[in-house]
Amino acid sequence: MRLPLFFTALLAAGQLSAQPAVEGRWTLVIHGGAGVIERDRLTAEEDSAIRAALAEALETGSAILREGGASLDAIEATIRVLEDDPNFNAGRGAVFTYDGTIEHDASIMDGATRSAGAATGTSNTRHPVTLARRVMENSPHVFLSGSGADAFSIEQGLEQVENSWFETDRRRGQLEEFLARQADDVSAYDIDLKYGTVGAVAVDIAGNVAAATSTGGMTGKRWGRIGDSPVIGAGTYADNRSCAVSATGSGEYFIRVGVAHEICAQIRFRFEQRLAEARASVPVDEEGVPEFYVHASEFGLQADEIQEIADSVIAEMAALGGSGGVIVTTPWGIGTYSFNTPGMYRGMASSEGGASVAIYGDED
């Protein structure tokens, strides 16, 4: 297989850089949900409001990374902004359950240590992503649920609000439409795919990646249904050896494929293969001593390879019947999206290329 072009050039020159190829580079990628998001479904005012909200969240996290802050701090701050914005299905503005309540799920993961925290079915924590981080850092566990997660949140001194604080008229209307359409169907499902889950992934200037996801789940969910968003490896995963991923979409399928972990695993295996090939190609002298040494920090996978892997895992999930998307960033500073729905609320910023937000599938 062909080695990465910049490594090939260094090899031809008989030298390798002693420094990581992307030292000091940071990247932040965000999403606000994927689904049936088309131009004729949004008014001009809604389109403008969503873009403004994405831009505000993106700048919140970028400001932290720009000043040398940690990726974990950046993604938590980013998602807190989105959790407070009623345009998204997380925090305030989350969808209603079948019983007319609002329940939140969230998770977070540190790629440097592979520590993780998650909470599901919470009712009163204003910022579920912060609760997930407290589970990771201040408890011996990874995953808390329901009343136990609520109790832990109170013990941690996190801001509590009435469940009604999260409600919006738009989401109430969606529940009423849902119930009217499928009132007698115990397998009722949100066929319009009103997801709106939010997520963020980042790499900081130290090369540490992190990922987090927050959601209200699916309109009309029943029986304590849990989707992929709080499930480490399905909706969220981060590993400094490969990447950070946050997902949004039909959670049952993301769980079955283990989408977030699968993308990270394939990137890691591909990178390790490239590294082994590079080391095997180093010339040796008559005594078998290498003329130089190849270190893992000296190269990484190319952007097109990251995109190929993300696209292939989304395609695998789609082949089972699922839809949605992911955001990805790597320790080498590459950020990307992959989705198989008409649109995905999304944004990206980096130390290299400024910032941009998008909604529809045909936008760059």
Short mmCIF file of C-alpha atoms in Angstrom, two decimals:
data_model
loop_
_atom_site.label_atom_id
_atom_site.label_comp_id
_atom_site.label_asym_id
_atom_site.label_seq_id
_atom_site.Cartn_x
_atom_site.Cartn_y
_atom_site.Cartn_z
CA MET A 1 0.00 0.00 0.00
CA ARG A 2 1.05 3.58 -0.70
CA LEU A 3 2.50 5.43 2.29
CA PRO A 4 1.13 8.87 3.19
CA LEU A 5 2.52 11.40 0.70
CA PHE A 6 4.29 13.59 3.23
CA PHE A 7 5.96 10.55 4.80
CA THR A 8 7.05 9.35 1.36
CA ALA A 9 8.63 12.74 0.71
CA LEU A 10 10.53 12.62 3.99
CA LEU A 11 11.64 9.08 3.30
CA ALA A 12 12.96 10.08 -0.11
CA ALA A 13 14.89 12.91 1.50
CA GLY A 14 16.41 10.49 3.99
CA GLN A 15 15.06 12.32 7.03
CA LEU A 16 12.01 12.55 9.29
CA SER A 17 10.70 15.41 11.36
CA ALA A 18 11.48 15.14 15.06
CA GLN A 19 8.21 16.94 15.91
CA PRO A 20 4.56 15.87 15.58
CA ALA A 21 3.26 16.90 12.15
CA VAL A 22 0.37 18.94 13.61
CA GLU A 23 1.87 20.39 16.77
CA GLY A 24 -0.29 23.23 18.10
CA ARG A 25 -3.25 22.49 15.85
CA TRP A 26 -6.81 22.33 17.23
CA THR A 27 -10.13 21.33 15.66
CA LEU A 28 -13.75 21.41 16.88
CA VAL A 29 -16.67 19.74 15.09
CA ILE A 30 -20.29 19.95 16.26
CA HIS A 31 -23.69 18.60 15.27
CA GLY A 32 -27.24 19.47 16.20
CA GLY A 33 -28.95 16.38 14.85
CA ALA A 34 -29.51 14.59 11.53
CA GLY A 35 -32.76 13.62 9.87
CA VAL A 36 -35.37 14.79 7.40
CA ILE A 37 -33.93 18.29 7.26
CA GLU A 38 -34.85 19.89 3.94
CA ARG A 39 -35.20 23.48 2.76
CA ASP A 40 -38.98 23.32 2.41
CA ARG A 41 -39.32 22.18 6.03
CA LEU A 42 -37.61 25.24 7.55
CA THR A 43 -38.72 28.86 7.34
CA ALA A 44 -36.12 31.52 6.64
CA GLU A 45 -36.35 32.56 10.29
CA GLU A 46 -35.79 28.99 11.53
CA ASP A 47 -32.86 28.51 9.16
CA SER A 48 -31.26 31.73 10.39
CA ALA A 49 -31.85 30.92 14.07
CA ILE A 50 -30.33 27.45 13.77
CA ARG A 51 -27.24 28.75 11.97
CA ALA A 52 -26.80 31.46 14.60
CA ALA A 53 -27.10 28.90 17.41
CA LEU A 54 -24.56 26.59 15.79
CA ALA A 55 -22.18 29.50 15.25
CA GLU A 56 -22.50 30.61 18.90
CA ALA A 57 -21.80 27.11 20.19
CA LEU A 58 -18.88 26.71 17.80
CA GLU A 59 -17.31 29.98 18.92
CA THR A 60 -17.79 29.07 22.60
CA GLY A 61 -15.71 25.93 22.22
CA SER A 62 -13.26 27.49 19.78
CA ALA A 63 -12.43 30.26 22.23
CA ILE A 64 -11.32 27.66 24.77
CA LEU A 65 -9.20 25.74 22.26
CA ARG A 66 -7.74 28.93 20.80
CA GLU A 67 -6.38 29.86 24.22
CA GLY A 68 -4.79 26.45 24.70
CA GLY A 69 -7.65 24.92 26.70
CA ALA A 70 -8.45 21.23 26.94
CA SER A 71 -10.69 19.44 24.47
CA LEU A 72 -12.88 18.16 27.33
CA ASP A 73 -13.56 21.70 28.52
CA ALA A 74 -14.29 22.86 24.99
CA ILE A 75 -16.84 20.19 24.15
CA GLU A 76 -18.65 20.51 27.47
CA ALA A 77 -18.97 24.27 27.09
CA THR A 78 -20.10 23.89 23.48
CA ILE A 79 -22.84 21.42 24.32
CA ARG A 80 -24.09 23.47 27.28
CA VAL A 81 -24.86 26.26 24.79
CA LEU A 82 -26.80 23.84 22.57
CA GLU A 83 -28.62 22.34 25.57
CA ASP A 84 -30.01 25.78 26.42
CA ASP A 85 -31.17 26.46 22.86
CA PRO A 86 -34.75 25.28 22.11
CA ASN A 87 -33.90 24.66 18.45
CA PHE A 88 -32.31 21.35 19.39
CA ASN A 89 -33.47 18.10 20.97
CA ALA A 90 -31.35 18.40 24.10
CA GLY A 91 -31.84 20.22 27.38
CA ARG A 92 -34.47 22.89 26.84
CA GLY A 93 -36.42 22.01 23.70
CA ALA A 94 -35.99 18.25 24.07
CA VAL A 95 -38.79 16.03 22.76
CA PHE A 96 -41.55 14.55 24.90
CA THR A 97 -41.89 10.93 25.92
CA TYR A 98 -45.10 9.00 25.29
CA ASP A 99 -46.20 9.92 28.82
CA GLY A 100 -45.70 13.63 28.25
CA THR A 101 -42.50 14.12 30.24
CA ILE A 102 -38.99 15.04 29.15
CA GLU A 103 -36.02 12.77 29.87
CA HIS A 104 -32.42 13.46 28.95
CA ASP A 105 -29.46 11.28 28.02
CA ALA A 106 -25.82 12.38 27.75
CA SER A 107 -22.30 10.99 27.62
CA ILE A 108 -18.72 12.22 27.46
CA MET A 109 -15.35 10.55 26.91
CA ASP A 110 -11.71 11.58 27.32
CA GLY A 111 -9.48 10.20 24.57
CA ALA A 112 -6.31 10.65 26.63
CA THR A 113 -7.37 8.20 29.36
CA ARG A 114 -10.47 6.57 27.83
CA SER A 115 -12.36 7.61 30.94
CA ALA A 116 -16.07 8.02 30.26
CA GLY A 117 -19.28 9.11 31.94
CA ALA A 118 -22.93 8.85 31.00
CA ALA A 119 -26.40 9.45 32.39
CA THR A 120 -29.80 8.42 31.06
CA GLY A 121 -33.41 9.23 31.91
CA THR A 122 -32.68 12.34 33.95
CA SER A 123 -35.49 14.80 34.61
CA ASN A 124 -34.24 17.97 36.30
CA THR A 125 -30.55 18.56 35.53
CA ARG A 126 -30.27 21.69 33.38
CA HIS A 127 -27.07 20.55 31.69
CA PRO A 128 -26.96 16.76 31.24
CA VAL A 129 -23.52 16.89 29.59
CA THR A 130 -22.08 18.31 32.80
CA LEU A 131 -23.72 15.52 34.77
CA ALA A 132 -22.09 12.99 32.45
CA ARG A 133 -18.72 14.60 33.10
CA ARG A 134 -19.27 14.50 36.85
CA VAL A 135 -20.11 10.79 36.59
CA MET A 136 -16.79 10.31 34.79
CA GLU A 137 -14.69 12.37 37.17
CA ASN A 138 -16.45 12.16 40.55
CA SER A 139 -17.88 8.65 40.69
CA PRO A 140 -16.45 5.14 40.41
CA HIS A 141 -18.94 4.38 37.62
CA VAL A 142 -19.42 5.07 33.92
CA PHE A 143 -23.21 4.97 33.53
CA LEU A 144 -25.99 6.15 35.87
CA SER A 145 -29.72 6.12 35.16
CA GLY A 146 -33.06 7.59 36.23
CA SER A 147 -33.60 8.48 39.87
CA GLY A 148 -30.06 7.44 40.77
CA ALA A 149 -28.59 9.81 38.20
CA ASP A 150 -30.91 12.57 39.43
CA ALA A 151 -29.82 11.98 43.03
CA PHE A 152 -26.13 12.04 42.06
CA SER A 153 -26.70 15.29 40.15
CA ILE A 154 -28.16 16.91 43.27
CA GLU A 155 -25.29 15.61 45.41
CA GLN A 156 -22.85 17.16 42.96
CA GLY A 157 -24.54 20.53 43.30
CA LEU A 158 -25.51 20.79 39.64
CA GLU A 159 -28.21 23.26 38.64
CA GLN A 160 -31.71 21.77 38.90
CA VAL A 161 -34.86 23.01 37.17
CA GLU A 162 -38.48 21.91 37.01
CA ASN A 163 -39.14 19.41 34.23
CA SER A 164 -41.54 21.93 32.70
CA TRP A 165 -38.61 24.31 32.12
CA PHE A 166 -37.46 22.09 29.25
CA GLU A 167 -40.84 22.19 27.47
CA THR A 168 -41.58 24.13 24.28
CA ASP A 169 -44.85 24.51 22.39
CA ARG A 170 -43.27 23.12 19.23
CA ARG A 171 -42.25 19.87 20.93
CA ARG A 172 -45.65 19.57 22.62
CA GLY A 173 -47.26 19.88 19.21
CA GLN A 174 -45.01 17.16 17.80
CA LEU A 175 -46.07 14.80 20.58
CA GLU A 176 -49.75 15.50 19.97
CA GLU A 177 -49.33 14.82 16.25
CA PHE A 178 -47.45 11.64 17.04
CA LEU A 179 -50.10 10.34 19.43
CA ALA A 180 -52.93 11.18 17.06
CA ARG A 181 -51.22 9.34 14.23
CA GLN A 182 -50.28 6.17 16.10
CA ALA A 183 -52.35 6.15 19.27
CA ASP A 184 -53.12 2.43 19.15
CA ASP A 185 -49.75 1.19 17.92
CA VAL A 186 -47.51 -0.12 20.73
CA SER A 187 -44.59 -0.07 18.30
CA ALA A 188 -45.11 3.66 17.66
CA TYR A 189 -41.99 5.26 16.22
CA ASP A 190 -41.04 8.80 15.28
CA ILE A 191 -41.29 8.30 11.54
CA ASP A 192 -40.46 11.93 10.80
CA LEU A 193 -37.09 11.46 12.49
CA LYS A 194 -37.26 14.54 14.71
CA TYR A 195 -33.87 13.90 16.24
CA GLY A 196 -31.94 17.09 17.01
CA THR A 197 -29.43 15.36 19.27
CA VAL A 198 -26.37 17.56 19.87
CA GLY A 199 -22.75 16.55 19.97
CA ALA A 200 -19.19 17.85 19.87
CA VAL A 201 -15.76 16.38 19.22
CA ALA A 202 -12.45 18.18 19.52
CA VAL A 203 -8.70 17.85 19.51
CA ASP A 204 -6.69 20.40 21.50
CA ILE A 205 -3.18 21.71 20.89
CA ALA A 206 -1.78 18.91 23.07
CA GLY A 207 -3.25 16.33 20.68
CA ASN A 208 -5.91 15.08 23.09
CA VAL A 209 -9.31 14.22 21.64
CA ALA A 210 -12.67 14.18 23.41
CA ALA A 211 -16.30 13.54 22.48
CA ALA A 212 -19.70 14.24 24.03
CA THR A 213 -23.34 13.80 23.05
CA SER A 214 -26.62 15.02 24.60
CA THR A 215 -30.24 14.32 23.66
CA GLY A 216 -33.88 14.10 24.66
CA GLY A 217 -34.26 10.89 22.67
CA MET A 218 -37.16 10.27 20.31
CA THR A 219 -40.65 11.77 20.31
CA GLY A 220 -43.04 9.34 21.99
CA LYS A 221 -40.38 7.02 23.38
CA ARG A 222 -41.80 4.44 25.82
CA TRP A 223 -40.82 1.93 28.50
CA GLY A 224 -37.63 3.76 29.47
CA ARG A 225 -36.19 3.47 25.97
CA ILE A 226 -32.49 4.33 25.75
CA GLY A 227 -30.87 5.24 22.45
CA ASP A 228 -27.24 5.42 21.43
CA SER A 229 -26.40 8.89 22.76
CA PRO A 230 -25.46 7.83 26.31
CA VAL A 231 -23.98 4.51 25.22
CA ILE A 232 -20.19 4.62 25.13
CA GLY A 233 -19.07 3.03 21.86
CA ALA A 234 -22.39 3.57 20.08
CA GLY A 235 -23.11 7.30 20.21
CA THR A 236 -19.89 8.56 21.78
CA TYR A 237 -16.28 7.40 21.75
CA ALA A 238 -12.82 8.97 22.05
CA ASP A 239 -9.34 7.47 21.89
CA ASN A 240 -6.09 9.38 21.35
CA ARG A 241 -4.85 6.47 19.25
CA SER A 242 -7.46 7.13 16.59
CA CYS A 243 -10.27 9.69 16.87
CA ALA A 244 -13.30 11.11 18.67
CA VAL A 245 -16.85 10.48 17.42
CA SER A 246 -20.33 11.75 18.31
CA ALA A 247 -23.39 10.33 16.57
CA THR A 248 -26.98 11.30 15.88
CA GLY A 249 -29.82 9.37 14.29
CA SER A 250 -31.79 6.17 14.71
CA GLY A 251 -30.17 5.04 17.94
CA GLU A 252 -31.16 1.38 17.82
CA TYR A 253 -29.06 0.91 14.69
CA PHE A 254 -26.11 2.88 16.00
CA ILE A 255 -26.11 0.59 19.03
CA ARG A 256 -26.25 -2.57 16.92
CA VAL A 257 -23.25 -1.51 14.83
CA GLY A 258 -21.37 0.17 17.69
CA VAL A 259 -20.83 3.03 15.26
CA ALA A 260 -18.64 5.37 17.30
CA HIS A 261 -16.24 2.66 18.45
CA GLU A 262 -16.23 0.97 15.05
CA ILE A 263 -15.04 4.15 13.35
CA CYS A 264 -12.32 4.68 15.94
CA ALA A 265 -11.21 1.05 15.77
CA GLN A 266 -10.93 1.06 11.99
CA ILE A 267 -8.91 4.29 12.05
CA ARG A 268 -6.60 2.87 14.71
CA PHE A 269 -6.07 -0.39 12.85
CA ARG A 270 -5.43 1.45 9.57
CA PHE A 271 -2.93 3.76 11.27
CA GLU A 272 -1.11 0.87 12.95
CA GLN A 273 -0.88 -0.87 9.58
CA ARG A 274 0.60 2.26 7.97
CA LEU A 275 3.08 2.62 10.83
CA ALA A 276 4.21 -0.99 10.50
CA GLU A 277 4.65 -0.54 6.74
CA ALA A 278 6.68 2.63 7.28
CA ARG A 279 8.96 0.98 9.80
CA ALA A 280 9.46 -2.04 7.58
CA SER A 281 10.52 0.24 4.70
CA VAL A 282 13.39 1.91 6.60
CA PRO A 283 16.78 0.97 5.10
CA VAL A 284 19.22 -0.90 7.33
CA ASP A 285 23.01 -1.06 7.24
CA GLU A 286 25.14 -4.19 6.87
CA GLU A 287 24.61 -5.04 10.52
CA GLY A 288 20.85 -4.66 10.28
CA VAL A 289 20.70 -1.37 12.17
CA PRO A 290 18.01 1.02 10.82
CA GLU A 291 19.34 4.21 9.25
CA PHE A 292 16.65 6.15 11.10
CA TYR A 293 13.63 5.48 13.29
CA VAL A 294 9.96 6.10 12.58
CA HIS A 295 7.87 7.39 15.47
CA ALA A 296 4.09 7.26 15.58
CA SER A 297 3.91 11.03 16.13
CA GLU A 298 5.59 11.72 12.80
CA PHE A 299 2.64 10.98 10.54
CA GLY A 300 -1.06 10.18 10.47
CA LEU A 301 -3.80 9.08 8.14
CA GLN A 302 -4.94 11.42 5.38
CA ALA A 303 -8.30 13.21 5.36
CA ASP A 304 -9.65 11.07 2.52
CA GLU A 305 -8.92 7.90 4.49
CA ILE A 306 -10.75 9.22 7.56
CA GLN A 307 -13.72 10.13 5.36
CA GLU A 308 -13.70 6.71 3.69
CA ILE A 309 -13.80 4.92 7.04
CA ALA A 310 -16.58 7.09 8.46
CA ASP A 311 -18.63 6.71 5.28
CA SER A 312 -18.19 2.93 5.25
CA VAL A 313 -19.44 2.53 8.83
CA ILE A 314 -22.45 4.77 8.15
CA ALA A 315 -23.14 2.64 5.07
CA GLU A 316 -22.99 -0.52 7.18
CA MET A 317 -25.49 0.98 9.60
CA ALA A 318 -27.71 2.08 6.71
CA ALA A 319 -27.69 -1.44 5.25
CA LEU A 320 -29.44 -2.60 8.43
CA GLY A 321 -32.09 0.08 7.97
CA GLY A 322 -30.71 2.93 10.06
CA SER A 323 -30.19 6.60 9.27
CA GLY A 324 -28.24 9.43 10.81
CA GLY A 325 -24.71 10.74 10.93
CA VAL A 326 -21.49 11.28 12.83
CA ILE A 327 -18.89 13.94 13.43
CA VAL A 328 -15.24 12.90 13.71
CA THR A 329 -11.92 14.47 14.61
CA THR A 330 -8.48 12.91 14.94
CA PRO A 331 -5.34 13.65 16.96
CA TRP A 332 -3.84 14.88 13.65
CA GLY A 333 -6.38 17.68 13.48
CA ILE A 334 -8.63 16.26 10.76
CA GLY A 335 -12.33 16.91 11.22
CA THR A 336 -15.20 15.59 9.13
CA TYR A 337 -18.89 14.63 8.94
CA SER A 338 -20.66 11.63 7.47
CA PHE A 339 -24.46 11.24 7.22
CA ASN A 340 -27.04 9.47 5.06
CA THR A 341 -30.00 11.77 5.78
CA PRO A 342 -31.20 14.81 3.78
CA GLY A 343 -29.48 17.09 6.24
CA MET A 344 -27.55 17.43 9.47
CA TYR A 345 -27.12 20.55 11.59
CA ARG A 346 -23.35 20.87 11.79
CA GLY A 347 -20.34 23.13 12.14
CA MET A 348 -16.56 23.00 12.16
CA ALA A 349 -13.76 25.28 13.27
CA SER A 350 -10.00 24.85 13.43
CA SER A 351 -6.75 26.69 13.89
CA GLU A 352 -6.15 26.13 10.18
CA GLY A 353 -9.39 26.98 8.40
CA GLY A 354 -11.71 29.35 10.26
CA ALA A 355 -15.30 28.35 11.06
CA SER A 356 -18.37 27.29 9.08
CA VAL A 357 -21.87 25.96 9.75
CA ALA A 358 -24.29 24.06 7.50
CA ILE A 359 -27.73 22.48 7.56
CA TYR A 360 -28.54 20.75 4.28
CA GLY A 361 -26.89 17.81 2.60
CA ASP A 362 -25.81 19.76 -0.49
CA GLU A 363 -23.82 22.33 1.48
CA ASP A 364 -20.05 22.05 1.66
#
